[in-house]
JSON list of C-alpha atoms in Angstrom, two decimals:
[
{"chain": "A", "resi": 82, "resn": "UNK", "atom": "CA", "xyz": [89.32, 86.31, 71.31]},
{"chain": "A", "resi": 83, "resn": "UNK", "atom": "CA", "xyz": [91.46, 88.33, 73.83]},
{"chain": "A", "resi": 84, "resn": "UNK", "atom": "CA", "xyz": [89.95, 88.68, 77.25]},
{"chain": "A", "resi": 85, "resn": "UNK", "atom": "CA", "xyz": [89.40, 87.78, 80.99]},
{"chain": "A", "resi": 86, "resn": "UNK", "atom": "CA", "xyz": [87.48, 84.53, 81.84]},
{"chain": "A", "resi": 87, "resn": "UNK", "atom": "CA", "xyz": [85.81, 84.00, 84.88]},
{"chain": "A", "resi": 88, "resn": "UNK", "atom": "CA", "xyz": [84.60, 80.72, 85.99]},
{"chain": "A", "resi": 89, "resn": "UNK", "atom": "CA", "xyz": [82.02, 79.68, 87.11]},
{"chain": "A", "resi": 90, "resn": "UNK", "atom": "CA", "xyz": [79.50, 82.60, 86.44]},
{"chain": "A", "resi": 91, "resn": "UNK", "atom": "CA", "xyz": [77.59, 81.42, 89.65]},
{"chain": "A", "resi": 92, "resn": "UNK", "atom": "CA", "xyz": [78.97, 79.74, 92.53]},
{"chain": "A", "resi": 93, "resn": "UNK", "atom": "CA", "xyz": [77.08, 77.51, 95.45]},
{"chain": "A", "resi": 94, "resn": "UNK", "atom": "CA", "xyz": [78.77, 76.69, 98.47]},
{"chain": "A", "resi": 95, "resn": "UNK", "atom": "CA", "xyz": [77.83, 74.93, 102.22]},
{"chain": "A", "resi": 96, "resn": "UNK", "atom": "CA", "xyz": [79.10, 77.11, 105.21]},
{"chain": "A", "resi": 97, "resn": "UNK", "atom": "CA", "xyz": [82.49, 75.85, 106.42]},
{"chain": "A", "resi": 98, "resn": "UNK", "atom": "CA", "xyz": [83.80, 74.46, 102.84]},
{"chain": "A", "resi": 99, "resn": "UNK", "atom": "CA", "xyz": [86.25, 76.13, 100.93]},
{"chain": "A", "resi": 100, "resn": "UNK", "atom": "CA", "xyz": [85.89, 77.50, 97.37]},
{"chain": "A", "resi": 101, "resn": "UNK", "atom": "CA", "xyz": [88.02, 78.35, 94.26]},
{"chain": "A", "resi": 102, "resn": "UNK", "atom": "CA", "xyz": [86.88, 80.89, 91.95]},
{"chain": "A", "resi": 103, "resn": "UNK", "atom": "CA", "xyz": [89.21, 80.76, 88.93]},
{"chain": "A", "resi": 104, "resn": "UNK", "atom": "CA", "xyz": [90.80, 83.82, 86.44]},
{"chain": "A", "resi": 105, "resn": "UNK", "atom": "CA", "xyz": [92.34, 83.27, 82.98]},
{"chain": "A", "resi": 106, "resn": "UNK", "atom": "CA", "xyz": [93.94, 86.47, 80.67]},
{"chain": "A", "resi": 107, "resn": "UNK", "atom": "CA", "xyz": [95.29, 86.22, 77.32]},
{"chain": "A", "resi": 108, "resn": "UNK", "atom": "CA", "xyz": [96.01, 89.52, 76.95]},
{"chain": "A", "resi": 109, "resn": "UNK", "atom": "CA", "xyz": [99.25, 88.74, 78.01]},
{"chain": "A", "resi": 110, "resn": "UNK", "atom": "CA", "xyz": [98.87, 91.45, 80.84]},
{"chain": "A", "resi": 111, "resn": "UNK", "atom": "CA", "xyz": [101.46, 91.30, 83.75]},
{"chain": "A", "resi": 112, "resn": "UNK", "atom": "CA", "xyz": [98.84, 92.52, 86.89]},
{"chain": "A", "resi": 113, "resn": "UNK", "atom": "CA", "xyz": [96.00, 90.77, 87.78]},
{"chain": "A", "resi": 114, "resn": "UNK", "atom": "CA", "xyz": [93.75, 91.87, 90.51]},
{"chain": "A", "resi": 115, "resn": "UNK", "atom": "CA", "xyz": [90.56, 90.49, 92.63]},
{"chain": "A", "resi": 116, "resn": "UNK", "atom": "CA", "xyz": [87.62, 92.71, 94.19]},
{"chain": "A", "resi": 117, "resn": "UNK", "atom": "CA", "xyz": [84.99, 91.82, 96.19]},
{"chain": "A", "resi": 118, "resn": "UNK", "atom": "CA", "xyz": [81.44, 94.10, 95.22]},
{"chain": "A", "resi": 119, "resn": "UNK", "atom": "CA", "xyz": [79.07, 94.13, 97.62]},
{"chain": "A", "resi": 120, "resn": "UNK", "atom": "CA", "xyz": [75.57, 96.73, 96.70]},
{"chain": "A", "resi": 121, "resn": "UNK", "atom": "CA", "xyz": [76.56, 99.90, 97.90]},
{"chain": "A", "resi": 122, "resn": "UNK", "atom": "CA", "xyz": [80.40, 99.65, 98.88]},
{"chain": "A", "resi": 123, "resn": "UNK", "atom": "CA", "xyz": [81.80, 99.69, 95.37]},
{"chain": "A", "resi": 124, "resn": "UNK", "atom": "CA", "xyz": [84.70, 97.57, 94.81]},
{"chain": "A", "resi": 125, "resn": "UNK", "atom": "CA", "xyz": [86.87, 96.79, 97.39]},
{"chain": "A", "resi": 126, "resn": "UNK", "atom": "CA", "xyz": [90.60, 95.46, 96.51]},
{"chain": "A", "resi": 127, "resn": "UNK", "atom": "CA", "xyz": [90.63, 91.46, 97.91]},
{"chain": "A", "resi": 128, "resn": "UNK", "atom": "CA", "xyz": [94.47, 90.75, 96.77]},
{"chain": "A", "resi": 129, "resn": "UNK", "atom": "CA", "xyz": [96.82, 92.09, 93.39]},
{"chain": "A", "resi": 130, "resn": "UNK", "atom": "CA", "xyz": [100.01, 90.40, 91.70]},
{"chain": "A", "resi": 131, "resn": "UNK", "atom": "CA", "xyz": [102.38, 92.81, 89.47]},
{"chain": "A", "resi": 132, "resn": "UNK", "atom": "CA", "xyz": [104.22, 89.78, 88.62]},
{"chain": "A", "resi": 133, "resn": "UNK", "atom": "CA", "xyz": [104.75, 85.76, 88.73]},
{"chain": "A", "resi": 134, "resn": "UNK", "atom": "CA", "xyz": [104.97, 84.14, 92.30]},
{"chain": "A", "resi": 135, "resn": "UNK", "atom": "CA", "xyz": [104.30, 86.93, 93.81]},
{"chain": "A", "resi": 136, "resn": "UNK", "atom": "CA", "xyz": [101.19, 88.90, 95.41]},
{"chain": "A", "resi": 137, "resn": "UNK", "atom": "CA", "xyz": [100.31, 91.37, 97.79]},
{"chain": "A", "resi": 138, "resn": "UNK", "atom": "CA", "xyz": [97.14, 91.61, 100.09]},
{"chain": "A", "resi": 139, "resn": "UNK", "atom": "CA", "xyz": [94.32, 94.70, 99.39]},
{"chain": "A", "resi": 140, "resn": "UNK", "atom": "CA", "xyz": [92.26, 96.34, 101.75]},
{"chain": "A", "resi": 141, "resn": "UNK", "atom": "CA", "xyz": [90.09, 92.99, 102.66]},
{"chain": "A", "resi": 142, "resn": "UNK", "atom": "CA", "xyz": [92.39, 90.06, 101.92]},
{"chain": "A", "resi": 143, "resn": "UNK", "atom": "CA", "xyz": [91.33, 88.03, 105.51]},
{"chain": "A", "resi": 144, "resn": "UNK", "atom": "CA", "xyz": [90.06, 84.72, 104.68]},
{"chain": "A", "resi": 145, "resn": "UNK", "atom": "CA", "xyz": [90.73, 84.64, 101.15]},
{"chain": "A", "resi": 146, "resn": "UNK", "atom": "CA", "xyz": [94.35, 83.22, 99.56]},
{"chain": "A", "resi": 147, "resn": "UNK", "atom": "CA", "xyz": [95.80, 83.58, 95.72]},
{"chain": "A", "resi": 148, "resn": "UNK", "atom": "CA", "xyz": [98.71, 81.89, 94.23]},
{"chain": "A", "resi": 149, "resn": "UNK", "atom": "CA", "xyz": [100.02, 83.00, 90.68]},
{"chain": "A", "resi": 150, "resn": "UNK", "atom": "CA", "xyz": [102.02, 80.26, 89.23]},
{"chain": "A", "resi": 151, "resn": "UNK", "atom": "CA", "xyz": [101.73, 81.57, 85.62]},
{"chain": "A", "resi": 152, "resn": "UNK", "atom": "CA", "xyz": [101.29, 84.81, 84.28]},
{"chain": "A", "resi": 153, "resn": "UNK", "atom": "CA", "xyz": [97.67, 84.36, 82.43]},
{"chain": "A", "resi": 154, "resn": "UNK", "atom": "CA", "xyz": [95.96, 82.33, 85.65]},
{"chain": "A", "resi": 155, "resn": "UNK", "atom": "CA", "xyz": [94.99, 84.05, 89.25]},
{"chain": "A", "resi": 156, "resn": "UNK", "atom": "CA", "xyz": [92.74, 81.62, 91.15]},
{"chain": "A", "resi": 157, "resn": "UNK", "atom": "CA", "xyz": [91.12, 83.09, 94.10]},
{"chain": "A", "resi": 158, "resn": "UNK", "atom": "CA", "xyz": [90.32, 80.90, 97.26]},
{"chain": "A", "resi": 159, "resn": "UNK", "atom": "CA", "xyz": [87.66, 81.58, 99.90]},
{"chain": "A", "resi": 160, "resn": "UNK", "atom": "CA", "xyz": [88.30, 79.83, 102.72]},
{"chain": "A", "resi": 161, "resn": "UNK", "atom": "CA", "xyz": [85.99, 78.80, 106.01]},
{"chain": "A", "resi": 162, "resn": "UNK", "atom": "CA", "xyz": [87.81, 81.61, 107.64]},
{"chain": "A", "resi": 163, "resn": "UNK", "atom": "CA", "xyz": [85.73, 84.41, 105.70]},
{"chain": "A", "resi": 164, "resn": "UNK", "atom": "CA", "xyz": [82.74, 85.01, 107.58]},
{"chain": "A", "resi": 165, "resn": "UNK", "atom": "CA", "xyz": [80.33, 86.63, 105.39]},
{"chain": "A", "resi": 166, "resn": "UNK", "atom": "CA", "xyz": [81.64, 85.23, 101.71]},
{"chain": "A", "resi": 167, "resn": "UNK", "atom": "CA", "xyz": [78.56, 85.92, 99.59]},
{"chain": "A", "resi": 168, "resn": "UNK", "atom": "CA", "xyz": [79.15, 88.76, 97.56]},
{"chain": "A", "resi": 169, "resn": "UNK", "atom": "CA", "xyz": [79.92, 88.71, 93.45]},
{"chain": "A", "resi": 170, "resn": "UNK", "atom": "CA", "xyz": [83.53, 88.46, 92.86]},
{"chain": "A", "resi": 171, "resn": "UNK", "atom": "CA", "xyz": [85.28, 90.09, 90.08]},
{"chain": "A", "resi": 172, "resn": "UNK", "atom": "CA", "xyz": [89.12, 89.89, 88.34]},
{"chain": "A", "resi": 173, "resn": "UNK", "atom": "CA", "xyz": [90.88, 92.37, 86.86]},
{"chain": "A", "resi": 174, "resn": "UNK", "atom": "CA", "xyz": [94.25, 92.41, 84.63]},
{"chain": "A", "resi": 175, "resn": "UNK", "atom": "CA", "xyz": [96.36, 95.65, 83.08]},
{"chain": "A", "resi": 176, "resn": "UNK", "atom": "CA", "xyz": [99.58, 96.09, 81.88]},
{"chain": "A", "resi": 177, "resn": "UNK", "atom": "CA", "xyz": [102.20, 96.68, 84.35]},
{"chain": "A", "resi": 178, "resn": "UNK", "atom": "CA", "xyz": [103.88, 99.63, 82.53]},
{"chain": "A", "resi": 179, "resn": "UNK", "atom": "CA", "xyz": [103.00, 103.19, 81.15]},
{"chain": "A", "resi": 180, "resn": "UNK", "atom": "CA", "xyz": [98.92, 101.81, 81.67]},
{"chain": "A", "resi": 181, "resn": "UNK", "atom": "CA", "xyz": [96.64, 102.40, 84.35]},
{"chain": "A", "resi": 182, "resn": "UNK", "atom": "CA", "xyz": [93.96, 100.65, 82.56]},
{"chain": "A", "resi": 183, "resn": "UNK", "atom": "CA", "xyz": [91.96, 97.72, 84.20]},
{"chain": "A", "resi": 184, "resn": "UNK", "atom": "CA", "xyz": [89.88, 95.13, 82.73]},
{"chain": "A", "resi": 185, "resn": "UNK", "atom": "CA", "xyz": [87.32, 93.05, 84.03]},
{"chain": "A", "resi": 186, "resn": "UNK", "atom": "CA", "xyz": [86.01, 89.86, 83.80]},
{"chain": "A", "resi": 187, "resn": "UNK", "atom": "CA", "xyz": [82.21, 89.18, 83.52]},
{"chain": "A", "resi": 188, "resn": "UNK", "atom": "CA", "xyz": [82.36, 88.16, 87.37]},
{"chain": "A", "resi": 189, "resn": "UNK", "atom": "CA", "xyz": [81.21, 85.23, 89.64]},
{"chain": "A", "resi": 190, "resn": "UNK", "atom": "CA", "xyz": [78.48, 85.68, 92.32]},
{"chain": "A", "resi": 191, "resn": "UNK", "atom": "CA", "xyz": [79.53, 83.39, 95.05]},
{"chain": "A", "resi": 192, "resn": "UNK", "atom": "CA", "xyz": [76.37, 82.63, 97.25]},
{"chain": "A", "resi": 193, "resn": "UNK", "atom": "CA", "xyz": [76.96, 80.65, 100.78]},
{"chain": "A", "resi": 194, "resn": "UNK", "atom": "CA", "xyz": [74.04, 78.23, 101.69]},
{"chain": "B", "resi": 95, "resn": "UNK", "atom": "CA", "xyz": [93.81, 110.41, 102.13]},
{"chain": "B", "resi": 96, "resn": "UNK", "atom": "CA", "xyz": [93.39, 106.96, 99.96]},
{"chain": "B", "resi": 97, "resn": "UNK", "atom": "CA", "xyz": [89.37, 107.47, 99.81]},
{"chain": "B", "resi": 98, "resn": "UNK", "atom": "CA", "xyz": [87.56, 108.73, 96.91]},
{"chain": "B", "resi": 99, "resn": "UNK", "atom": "CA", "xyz": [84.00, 110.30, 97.52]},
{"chain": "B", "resi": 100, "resn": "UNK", "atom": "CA", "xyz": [80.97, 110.06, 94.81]},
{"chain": "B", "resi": 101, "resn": "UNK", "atom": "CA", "xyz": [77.55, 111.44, 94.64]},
{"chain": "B", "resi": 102, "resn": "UNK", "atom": "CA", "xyz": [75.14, 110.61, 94.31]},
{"chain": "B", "resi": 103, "resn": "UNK", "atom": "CA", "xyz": [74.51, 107.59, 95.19]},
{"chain": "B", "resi": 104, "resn": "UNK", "atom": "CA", "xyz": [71.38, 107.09, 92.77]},
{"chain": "B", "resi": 105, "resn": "UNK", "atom": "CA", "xyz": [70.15, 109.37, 90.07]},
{"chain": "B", "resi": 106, "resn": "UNK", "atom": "CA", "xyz": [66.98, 109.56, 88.12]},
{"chain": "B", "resi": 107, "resn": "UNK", "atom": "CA", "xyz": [67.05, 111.31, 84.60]},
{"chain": "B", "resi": 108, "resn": "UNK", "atom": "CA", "xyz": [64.70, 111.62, 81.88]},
{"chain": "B", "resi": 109, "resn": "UNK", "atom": "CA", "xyz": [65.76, 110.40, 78.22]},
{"chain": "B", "resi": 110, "resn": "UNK", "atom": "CA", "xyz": [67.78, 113.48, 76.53]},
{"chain": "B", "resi": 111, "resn": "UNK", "atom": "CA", "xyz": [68.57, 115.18, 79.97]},
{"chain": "B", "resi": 112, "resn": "UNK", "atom": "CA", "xyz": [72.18, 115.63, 81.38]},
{"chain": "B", "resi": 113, "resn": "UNK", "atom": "CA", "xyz": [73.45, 113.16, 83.71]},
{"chain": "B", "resi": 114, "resn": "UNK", "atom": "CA", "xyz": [76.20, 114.54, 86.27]},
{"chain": "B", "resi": 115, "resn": "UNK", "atom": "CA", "xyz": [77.93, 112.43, 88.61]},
{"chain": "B", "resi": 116, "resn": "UNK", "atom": "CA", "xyz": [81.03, 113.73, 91.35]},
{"chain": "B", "resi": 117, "resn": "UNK", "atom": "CA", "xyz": [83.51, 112.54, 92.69]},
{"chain": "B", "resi": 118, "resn": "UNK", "atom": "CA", "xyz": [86.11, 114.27, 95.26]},
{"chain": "B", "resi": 119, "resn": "UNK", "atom": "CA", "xyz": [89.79, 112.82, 96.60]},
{"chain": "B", "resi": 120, "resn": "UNK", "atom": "CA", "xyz": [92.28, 113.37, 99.03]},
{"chain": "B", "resi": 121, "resn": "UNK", "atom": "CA", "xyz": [95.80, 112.50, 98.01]},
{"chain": "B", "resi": 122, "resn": "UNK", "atom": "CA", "xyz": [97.31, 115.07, 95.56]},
{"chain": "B", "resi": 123, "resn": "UNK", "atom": "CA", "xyz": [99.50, 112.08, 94.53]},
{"chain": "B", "resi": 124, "resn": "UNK", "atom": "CA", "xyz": [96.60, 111.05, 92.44]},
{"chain": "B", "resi": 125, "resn": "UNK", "atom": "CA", "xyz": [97.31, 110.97, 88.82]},
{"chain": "B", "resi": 126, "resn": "UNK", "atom": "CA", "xyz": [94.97, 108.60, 86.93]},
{"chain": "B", "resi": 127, "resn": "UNK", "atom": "CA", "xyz": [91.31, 109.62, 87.04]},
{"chain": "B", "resi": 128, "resn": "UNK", "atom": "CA", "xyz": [89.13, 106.90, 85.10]},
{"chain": "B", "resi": 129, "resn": "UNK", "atom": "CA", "xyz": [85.01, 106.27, 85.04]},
{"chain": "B", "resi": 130, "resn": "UNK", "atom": "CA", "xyz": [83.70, 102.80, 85.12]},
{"chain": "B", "resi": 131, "resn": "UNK", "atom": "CA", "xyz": [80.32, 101.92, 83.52]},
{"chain": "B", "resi": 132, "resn": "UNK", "atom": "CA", "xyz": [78.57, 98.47, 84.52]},
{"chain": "B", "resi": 133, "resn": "UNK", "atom": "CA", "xyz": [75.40, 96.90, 83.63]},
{"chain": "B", "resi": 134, "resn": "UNK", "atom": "CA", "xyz": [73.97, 94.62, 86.44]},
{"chain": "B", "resi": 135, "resn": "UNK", "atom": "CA", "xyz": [75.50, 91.16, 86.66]},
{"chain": "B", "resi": 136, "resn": "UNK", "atom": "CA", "xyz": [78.22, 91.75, 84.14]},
{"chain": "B", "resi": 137, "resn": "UNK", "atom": "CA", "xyz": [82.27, 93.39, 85.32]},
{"chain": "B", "resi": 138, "resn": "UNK", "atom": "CA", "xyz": [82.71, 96.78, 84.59]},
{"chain": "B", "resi": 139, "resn": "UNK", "atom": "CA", "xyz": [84.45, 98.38, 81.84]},
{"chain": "B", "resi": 140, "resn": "UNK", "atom": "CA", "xyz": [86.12, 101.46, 81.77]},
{"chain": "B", "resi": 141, "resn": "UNK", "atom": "CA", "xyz": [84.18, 104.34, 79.72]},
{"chain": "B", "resi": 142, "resn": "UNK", "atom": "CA", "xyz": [86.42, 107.15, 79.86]},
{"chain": "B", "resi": 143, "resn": "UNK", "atom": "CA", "xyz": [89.88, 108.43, 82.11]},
{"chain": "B", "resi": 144, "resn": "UNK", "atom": "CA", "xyz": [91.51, 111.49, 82.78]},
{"chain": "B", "resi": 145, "resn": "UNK", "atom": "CA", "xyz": [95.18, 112.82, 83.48]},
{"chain": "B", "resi": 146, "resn": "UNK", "atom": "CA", "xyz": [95.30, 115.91, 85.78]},
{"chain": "B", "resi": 147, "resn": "UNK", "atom": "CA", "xyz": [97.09, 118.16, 82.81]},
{"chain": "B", "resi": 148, "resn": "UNK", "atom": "CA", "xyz": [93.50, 118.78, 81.54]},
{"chain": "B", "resi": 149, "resn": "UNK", "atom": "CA", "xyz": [90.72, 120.30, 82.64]},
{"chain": "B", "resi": 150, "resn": "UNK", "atom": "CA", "xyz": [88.28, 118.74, 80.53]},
{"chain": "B", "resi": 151, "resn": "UNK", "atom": "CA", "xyz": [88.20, 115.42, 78.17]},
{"chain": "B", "resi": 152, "resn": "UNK", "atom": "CA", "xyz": [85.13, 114.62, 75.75]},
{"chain": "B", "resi": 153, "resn": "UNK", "atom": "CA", "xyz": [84.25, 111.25, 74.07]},
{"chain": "B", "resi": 154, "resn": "UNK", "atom": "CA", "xyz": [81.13, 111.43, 72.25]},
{"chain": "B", "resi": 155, "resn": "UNK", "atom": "CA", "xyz": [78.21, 112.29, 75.03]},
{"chain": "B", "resi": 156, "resn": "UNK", "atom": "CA", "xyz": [80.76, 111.68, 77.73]},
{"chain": "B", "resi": 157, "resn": "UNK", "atom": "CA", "xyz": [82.54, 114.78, 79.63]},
{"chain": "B", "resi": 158, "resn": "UNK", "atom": "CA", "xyz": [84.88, 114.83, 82.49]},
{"chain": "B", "resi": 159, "resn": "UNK", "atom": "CA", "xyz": [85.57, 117.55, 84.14]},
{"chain": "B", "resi": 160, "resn": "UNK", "atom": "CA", "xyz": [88.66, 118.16, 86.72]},
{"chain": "B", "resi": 161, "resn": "UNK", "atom": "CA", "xyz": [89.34, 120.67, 89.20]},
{"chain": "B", "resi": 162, "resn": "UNK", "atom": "CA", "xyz": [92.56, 120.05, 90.28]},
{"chain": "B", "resi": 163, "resn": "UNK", "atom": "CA", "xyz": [92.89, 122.95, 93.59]},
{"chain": "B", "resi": 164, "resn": "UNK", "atom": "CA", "xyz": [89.02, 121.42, 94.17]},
{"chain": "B", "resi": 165, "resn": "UNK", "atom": "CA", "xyz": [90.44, 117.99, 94.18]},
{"chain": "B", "resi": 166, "resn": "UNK", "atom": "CA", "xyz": [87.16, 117.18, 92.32]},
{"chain": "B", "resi": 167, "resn": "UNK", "atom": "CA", "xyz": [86.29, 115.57, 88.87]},
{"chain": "B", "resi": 168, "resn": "UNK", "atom": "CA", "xyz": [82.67, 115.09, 87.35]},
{"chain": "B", "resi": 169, "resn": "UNK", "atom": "CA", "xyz": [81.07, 112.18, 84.61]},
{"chain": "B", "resi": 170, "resn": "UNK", "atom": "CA", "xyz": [78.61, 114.57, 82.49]},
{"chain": "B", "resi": 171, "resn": "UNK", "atom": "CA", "xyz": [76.19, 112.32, 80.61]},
{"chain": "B", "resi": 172, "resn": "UNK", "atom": "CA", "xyz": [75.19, 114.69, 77.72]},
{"chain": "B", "resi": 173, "resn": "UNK", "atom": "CA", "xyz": [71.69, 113.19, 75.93]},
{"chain": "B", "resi": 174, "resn": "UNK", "atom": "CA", "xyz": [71.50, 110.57, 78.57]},
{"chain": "B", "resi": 175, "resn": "UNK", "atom": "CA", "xyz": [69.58, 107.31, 76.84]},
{"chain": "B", "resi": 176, "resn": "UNK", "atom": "CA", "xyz": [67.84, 104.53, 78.34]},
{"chain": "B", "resi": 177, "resn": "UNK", "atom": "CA", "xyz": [70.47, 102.41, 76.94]},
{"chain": "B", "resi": 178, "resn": "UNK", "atom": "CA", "xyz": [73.13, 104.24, 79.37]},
{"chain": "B", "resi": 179, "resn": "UNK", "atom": "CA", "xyz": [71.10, 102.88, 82.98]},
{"chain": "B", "resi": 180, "resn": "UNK", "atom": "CA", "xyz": [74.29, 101.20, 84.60]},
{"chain": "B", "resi": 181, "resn": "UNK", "atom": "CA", "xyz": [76.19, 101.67, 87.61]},
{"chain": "B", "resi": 182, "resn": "UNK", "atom": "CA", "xyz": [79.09, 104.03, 87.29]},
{"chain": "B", "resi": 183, "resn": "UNK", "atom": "CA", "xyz": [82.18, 104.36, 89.45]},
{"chain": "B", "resi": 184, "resn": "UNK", "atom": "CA", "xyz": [84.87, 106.94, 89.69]},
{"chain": "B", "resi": 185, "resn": "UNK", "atom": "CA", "xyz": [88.42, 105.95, 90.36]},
{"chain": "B", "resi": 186, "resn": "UNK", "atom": "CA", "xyz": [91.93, 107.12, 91.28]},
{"chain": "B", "resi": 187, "resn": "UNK", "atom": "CA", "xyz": [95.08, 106.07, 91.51]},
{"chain": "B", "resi": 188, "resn": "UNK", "atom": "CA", "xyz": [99.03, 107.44, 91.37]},
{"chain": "B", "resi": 189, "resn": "UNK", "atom": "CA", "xyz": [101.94, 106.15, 89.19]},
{"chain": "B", "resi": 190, "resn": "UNK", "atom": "CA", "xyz": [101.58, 103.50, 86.84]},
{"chain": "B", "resi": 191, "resn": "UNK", "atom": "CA", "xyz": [101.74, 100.21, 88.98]},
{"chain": "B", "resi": 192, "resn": "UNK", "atom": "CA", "xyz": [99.67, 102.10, 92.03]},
{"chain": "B", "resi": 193, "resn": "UNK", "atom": "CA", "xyz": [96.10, 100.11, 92.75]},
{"chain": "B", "resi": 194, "resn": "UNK", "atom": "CA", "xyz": [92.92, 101.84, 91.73]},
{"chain": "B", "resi": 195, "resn": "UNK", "atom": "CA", "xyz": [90.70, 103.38, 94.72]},
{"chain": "B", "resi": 196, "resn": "UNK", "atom": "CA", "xyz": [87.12, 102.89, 93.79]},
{"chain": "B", "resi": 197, "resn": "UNK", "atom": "CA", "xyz": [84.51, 105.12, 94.64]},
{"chain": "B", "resi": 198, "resn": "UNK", "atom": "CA", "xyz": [81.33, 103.55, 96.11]},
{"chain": "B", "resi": 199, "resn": "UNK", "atom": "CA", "xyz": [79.41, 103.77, 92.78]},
{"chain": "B", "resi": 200, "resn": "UNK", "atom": "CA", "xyz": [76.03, 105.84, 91.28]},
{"chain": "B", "resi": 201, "resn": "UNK", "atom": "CA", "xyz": [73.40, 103.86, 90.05]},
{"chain": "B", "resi": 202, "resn": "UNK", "atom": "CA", "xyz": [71.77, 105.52, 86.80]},
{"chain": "B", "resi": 203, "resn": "UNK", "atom": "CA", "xyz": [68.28, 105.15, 85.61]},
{"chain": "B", "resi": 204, "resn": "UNK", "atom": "CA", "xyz": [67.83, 106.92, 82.50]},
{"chain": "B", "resi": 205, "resn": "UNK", "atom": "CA", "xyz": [63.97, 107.44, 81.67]},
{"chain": "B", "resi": 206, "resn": "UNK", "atom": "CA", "xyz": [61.97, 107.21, 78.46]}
]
């Protein structure tokens, strides 16, 4: 099965601890992307890589970090530095050329205790 | 110039009416017009896209419509089903590696 798997679907963390929120394609796509949905803002852009060991920030990238070692895997962190973390998190891969299309992931819903 | 504006931000329909959702942009760089369908706690996938070299594109009960000098472009629901109550978003974007911008989203309820 080709896709984008998100992990873990639902995601409990203490104030002040930092979390990892993971993203795996096999679709062999060279973007990857991370949005933060919140009810009522839509998605907002968190961080995007076009390519291997290397990423740029999005419209809302303080207090979260990224690393993209390989081309199939785009963890997200959220650090103690985000102040108001609980939202549901989704990741997004396309093609890098002649494709504007995005797909998702099924999402993780990150909820601070 | 990088937002995109849709409206409503809920709509209520009864089962075999028309659904119509808008969405309006700035930049004139914009090049990539896609609608995004998503059913509560799952991601959303993408239902239907537009270039702006057409006015019009139809898949099955699902219309867009672009007005390029209006810098506006419309989801038409034809024979809207309970089955089609999701979330919908409009998007944007320029060039081929450009990020999308997301419009803030129109919840649908679609009723028997």
């Amino acid at each position: 099965d080709g896709g984008i798997t998100q992990s873990p679907k639902y995601l409990f963390r203490k104030e002040g601890q930092n979390v990892t929120l993971s993203c795996e394609q096999n679709l062999n796509h060279d973007a990857m992307y991370w949005y933060r949905q919140d009810p009522g803002q839509g998605l907002r852009l968190i961080y995007y890589s076009q390519i291997v060991n290397d990423f740029q920030k999005g419209d809302i990238a303080e207090g979260y970090s990224v690393s993209r070692e390989k081309k199939e895997s785009f963890p997200l962190t959220v650090t103690s530095a985000q102040k108001n973390p609980t939202a549901f998190y989704l990741c997004a891969s396309k093609l890098a050329a002649n494709n504007n299309e995005q797909f998702f992931g099924p999402g993780t819903r990150l909820t601070v205790l | 110039q990088q937002q995109v504006k849709q409206s409503p931000q809920s709509l209520i329909v009864q089962k075999g009416g028309i659904s119509i959702i808008n969405c309006a942009y700035e930049n004139t760089a914009f090049d990539y017009f896609p609608w995004y369908q998503q059913f509560p706690g799952k991601g959303p996938a993408l239902l239907i896209a537009i270039r702006p070299d057409v006015s019009e594109k139809k898949e099955g009960r699902f219309t867009i419509s672009f007005n390029k000098s209006a810098k506006q472009f419309s989801l038409h629901i034809m024979d809207s089903q309970p089955g089609d109550s999701a979330t919908y978003f409009c998007a944007a974007s320029k060039g081929n590696t450009d990020k999308l911008i997301f419009g803030t989203g129109t919840r649908l309820q679609v009723f028997p």
